XYZ file of C-alpha atoms in Angstrom:
254
model
C -101.755 -21.232 -18.138
C -100.808 -19.597 -21.456
C -104.410 -18.741 -22.316
C -105.135 -17.275 -18.883
C -102.112 -14.959 -18.887
C -102.620 -13.734 -22.447
C -106.385 -13.343 -21.999
C -105.707 -11.113 -18.999
C -103.293 -8.992 -21.019
C -105.809 -8.638 -23.835
C -108.600 -7.690 -21.471
C -106.536 -5.037 -19.667
C -104.467 -3.832 -22.671
C -101.784 -2.469 -20.326
C -99.887 0.651 -21.310
C -96.239 -0.356 -21.688
C -93.547 2.313 -21.640
C -90.926 1.131 -24.137
C -87.608 2.891 -23.637
C -86.085 0.829 -26.407
C -83.662 1.241 -29.260
C -84.445 3.203 -32.387
C -83.835 0.231 -34.702
C -86.803 -1.741 -33.356
C -89.441 0.810 -32.338
C -91.936 0.146 -35.132
C -91.561 -3.634 -34.918
C -91.900 -3.539 -31.131
C -94.982 -1.307 -31.188
C -96.777 -3.430 -33.793
C -95.836 -6.701 -32.106
C -97.026 -5.495 -28.714
C -100.310 -4.288 -30.207
C -100.843 -7.678 -31.844
C -100.072 -9.451 -28.576
C -102.611 -7.361 -26.681
C -100.705 -4.528 -25.028
C -100.649 -0.793 -25.653
C -97.256 0.694 -26.586
C -95.873 4.116 -25.844
C -92.345 5.154 -26.784
C -90.687 7.960 -24.840
C -86.994 8.640 -24.231
C -86.745 12.340 -23.461
C -85.757 13.218 -19.911
C -88.420 15.923 -19.943
C -91.139 13.396 -20.857
C -90.164 9.892 -19.697
C -90.801 10.317 -15.937
C -94.388 11.482 -16.538
C -94.982 8.642 -19.011
C -93.636 6.153 -16.462
C -96.154 7.376 -13.877
C -99.023 6.659 -16.276
C -97.800 3.246 -17.446
C -98.431 -0.291 -16.247
C -94.965 -1.597 -17.153
C -91.535 -0.307 -18.197
C -89.009 -1.796 -20.638
C -85.421 -0.535 -20.494
C -83.479 -1.605 -23.605
C -80.024 -0.075 -24.212
C -79.633 -1.085 -27.859
C -78.954 2.408 -29.243
C -78.176 4.259 -26.059
C -77.222 7.886 -25.575
C -76.259 9.511 -22.296
C -79.473 11.536 -22.192
C -81.508 8.364 -22.689
C -79.615 6.570 -19.936
C -80.442 9.362 -17.505
C -84.084 9.208 -18.576
C -84.118 5.418 -18.113
C -82.804 5.714 -14.578
C -85.352 8.391 -13.733
C -88.244 6.369 -15.190
C -86.951 3.193 -13.539
C -86.876 4.810 -10.109
C -90.466 5.988 -10.549
C -91.551 2.521 -11.663
C -89.874 0.991 -8.604
C -91.553 3.499 -6.301
C -94.969 2.751 -7.809
C -94.546 -1.028 -7.912
C -94.603 -1.121 -11.706
C -92.756 -4.090 -13.290
C -89.472 -3.259 -14.998
C -87.716 -5.426 -17.614
C -84.052 -4.614 -18.250
C -82.530 -5.758 -21.556
C -78.742 -5.123 -21.481
C -78.308 -5.208 -25.261
C -74.644 -5.525 -26.196
C -73.451 -5.619 -22.584
C -69.695 -6.057 -22.711
C -69.386 -4.981 -26.350
C -67.864 -1.650 -25.267
C -66.663 -0.193 -21.952
C -69.460 2.385 -22.095
C -72.177 -0.262 -22.374
C -70.650 -2.135 -19.450
C -70.616 1.027 -17.355
C -74.230 1.844 -18.286
C -75.412 -1.608 -17.235
C -73.739 -1.213 -13.856
C -75.213 2.255 -13.409
C -78.771 1.239 -14.291
C -78.627 -1.826 -12.044
C -77.283 0.309 -9.209
C -80.269 2.665 -9.302
C -83.119 0.525 -10.687
C -84.460 -2.819 -9.405
C -85.571 -4.852 -12.438
C -88.394 -7.346 -12.138
C -86.684 -9.341 -14.899
C -83.256 -9.112 -16.505
C -83.479 -10.530 -20.040
C -80.721 -11.094 -22.545
C -78.693 -13.592 -24.534
C -76.020 -15.711 -22.906
C -73.170 -13.367 -23.809
C -74.891 -10.299 -22.389
C -75.943 -11.991 -19.170
C -72.588 -13.696 -18.704
C -70.833 -10.333 -18.865
C -72.955 -9.042 -15.975
C -71.500 -11.741 -13.710
C -67.947 -11.798 -15.093
C -68.200 -14.992 -17.162
C -66.492 -14.969 -20.573
C -68.713 -15.866 -23.527
C -67.725 -14.906 -27.074
C -69.864 -12.167 -28.580
C -70.025 -10.371 -31.922
C -71.522 -6.918 -31.561
C -74.787 -7.412 -29.699
C -75.002 -11.148 -30.481
C -73.758 -14.115 -28.495
C -71.753 -16.511 -30.700
C -69.816 -18.616 -28.185
C -70.643 -21.687 -26.161
C -72.233 -21.041 -22.772
C -73.623 -22.857 -19.755
C -76.895 -20.943 -19.571
C -78.045 -22.530 -16.315
C -74.872 -21.478 -14.513
C -75.153 -17.971 -15.907
C -78.771 -17.414 -14.895
C -78.243 -18.897 -11.440
C -75.265 -16.634 -10.748
C -77.125 -13.591 -12.026
C -80.229 -14.436 -9.993
C -78.085 -14.795 -6.882
C -76.387 -11.452 -7.542
C -79.462 -9.338 -8.279
C -82.214 -11.359 -6.552
C -84.586 -11.074 -9.480
C -85.945 -13.222 -12.301
C -83.461 -13.920 -15.100
C -84.305 -14.897 -18.677
C -81.585 -16.145 -21.035
C -82.869 -16.323 -24.596
C -81.526 -18.735 -27.181
C -82.361 -21.922 -29.072
C -83.743 -23.022 -25.704
C -84.860 -20.201 -23.421
C -83.761 -20.580 -19.793
C -85.713 -18.875 -17.014
C -84.449 -18.690 -13.432
C -86.926 -17.754 -10.691
C -85.847 -17.967 -7.045
C -83.244 -20.580 -7.919
C -85.609 -22.761 -9.958
C -84.900 -23.383 -13.641
C -87.614 -23.476 -16.303
C -87.061 -24.001 -20.032
C -88.943 -23.176 -23.202
C -88.323 -25.209 -26.344
C -90.709 -23.462 -28.739
C -89.403 -21.120 -31.420
C -87.808 -21.137 -34.863
C -84.250 -20.392 -36.100
C -85.531 -17.708 -38.471
C -85.968 -15.419 -35.458
C -82.179 -15.033 -35.370
C -82.392 -13.341 -38.796
C -84.879 -10.702 -37.657
C -83.480 -7.564 -36.065
C -85.294 -6.826 -32.826
C -86.825 -10.246 -32.230
C -85.414 -10.337 -28.716
C -86.275 -6.683 -28.119
C -89.929 -7.335 -28.966
C -89.946 -10.323 -26.627
C -88.882 -8.001 -23.812
C -91.880 -5.755 -24.479
C -94.329 -8.676 -24.468
C -92.808 -9.963 -21.255
C -93.291 -6.538 -19.669
C -96.969 -6.643 -20.615
C -97.403 -10.112 -19.135
C -95.816 -9.038 -15.857
C -98.726 -6.654 -15.276
C -101.330 -9.427 -14.813
C -102.230 -11.741 -11.927
C -100.282 -15.010 -12.161
C -97.075 -16.505 -10.814
C -93.746 -15.347 -12.226
C -93.262 -18.788 -13.741
C -96.681 -18.763 -15.405
C -96.190 -15.292 -16.845
C -92.681 -15.975 -18.126
C -93.444 -19.325 -19.718
C -96.740 -18.098 -21.176
C -94.986 -15.366 -23.128
C -92.109 -17.592 -24.231
C -94.392 -20.387 -25.406
C -96.765 -18.063 -27.267
C -93.881 -16.177 -28.880
C -92.174 -19.383 -29.962
C -95.332 -20.966 -31.341
C -96.182 -17.787 -33.226
C -92.741 -17.965 -34.862
C -93.255 -21.626 -35.740
C -96.670 -20.910 -37.271
C -95.381 -17.954 -39.273
C -92.292 -19.758 -40.562
C -94.423 -22.597 -41.910
C -96.799 -20.426 -43.955
C -96.649 -21.125 -47.733
C -95.804 -17.530 -48.570
C -92.782 -17.336 -46.289
C -89.466 -17.563 -48.140
C -87.165 -15.822 -45.655
C -87.072 -13.225 -42.882
C -88.703 -10.489 -44.971
C -91.851 -12.473 -45.700
C -91.772 -14.016 -42.209
C -92.254 -10.746 -40.297
C -95.864 -9.877 -41.297
C -96.991 -13.471 -40.715
C -95.281 -13.412 -37.322
C -97.070 -10.205 -36.286
C -100.340 -11.834 -37.373
C -99.601 -15.000 -35.377
C -98.891 -13.021 -32.210
C -102.525 -11.855 -32.317
C -103.907 -15.405 -32.440
C -105.560 -17.153 -29.546
C -102.891 -19.414 -27.969
C -105.037 -22.466 -28.637
C -104.841 -21.741 -32.377
C -101.046 -22.080 -32.228
C -100.931 -25.500 -30.580
């Protein structure tokens, strides 16, 4: 399953339109290239709609949002919906400020995501469940299965809650991924990059479950491999090994 999905991505090298935050652009682009996709970054309202028309998938990540970027995201999202292009929405910091909450509502009103991906605090906010957050991070206890089920019922789309154990909800069914490493929590943009890889996987022929779990398992095993390299002493030395591991054949990571 994992090999088939990732082999398809690497054969097609889909062009993924990353409307993501400025903090993670370089990391996201390099990680997606290693994984097998082709990144393009475009936020300008004058440019983003045309880029969306040429792309195979669209990532909407509101990490460092501006009003102009939000308008461009909605425009690109509508085009992606019209063309049947998969859209991943990452509501970074949802609930951290009233503006972020309003932006999430506005995007979800106008754009139909193929997947909504976030941590438990972000996703809980979208369905009115209180989970303690600190900035863009979730720090409180949460019932992830309840959160993803409620969100799936509300928006009728696939939901991914990332954490120590990733929880995926597809048409009411729950799937879990246990691969990964705690050092990922010390790397800015680890979740943002995951959203880009997921967008790439959504462009290939497989079930939603196969595509979601393939990305999560490969991502987690790449982190495990990188963290266990002799030259890794912390998050700084972890990152280049992690980018390398993302390029490996999935069988090499087992």
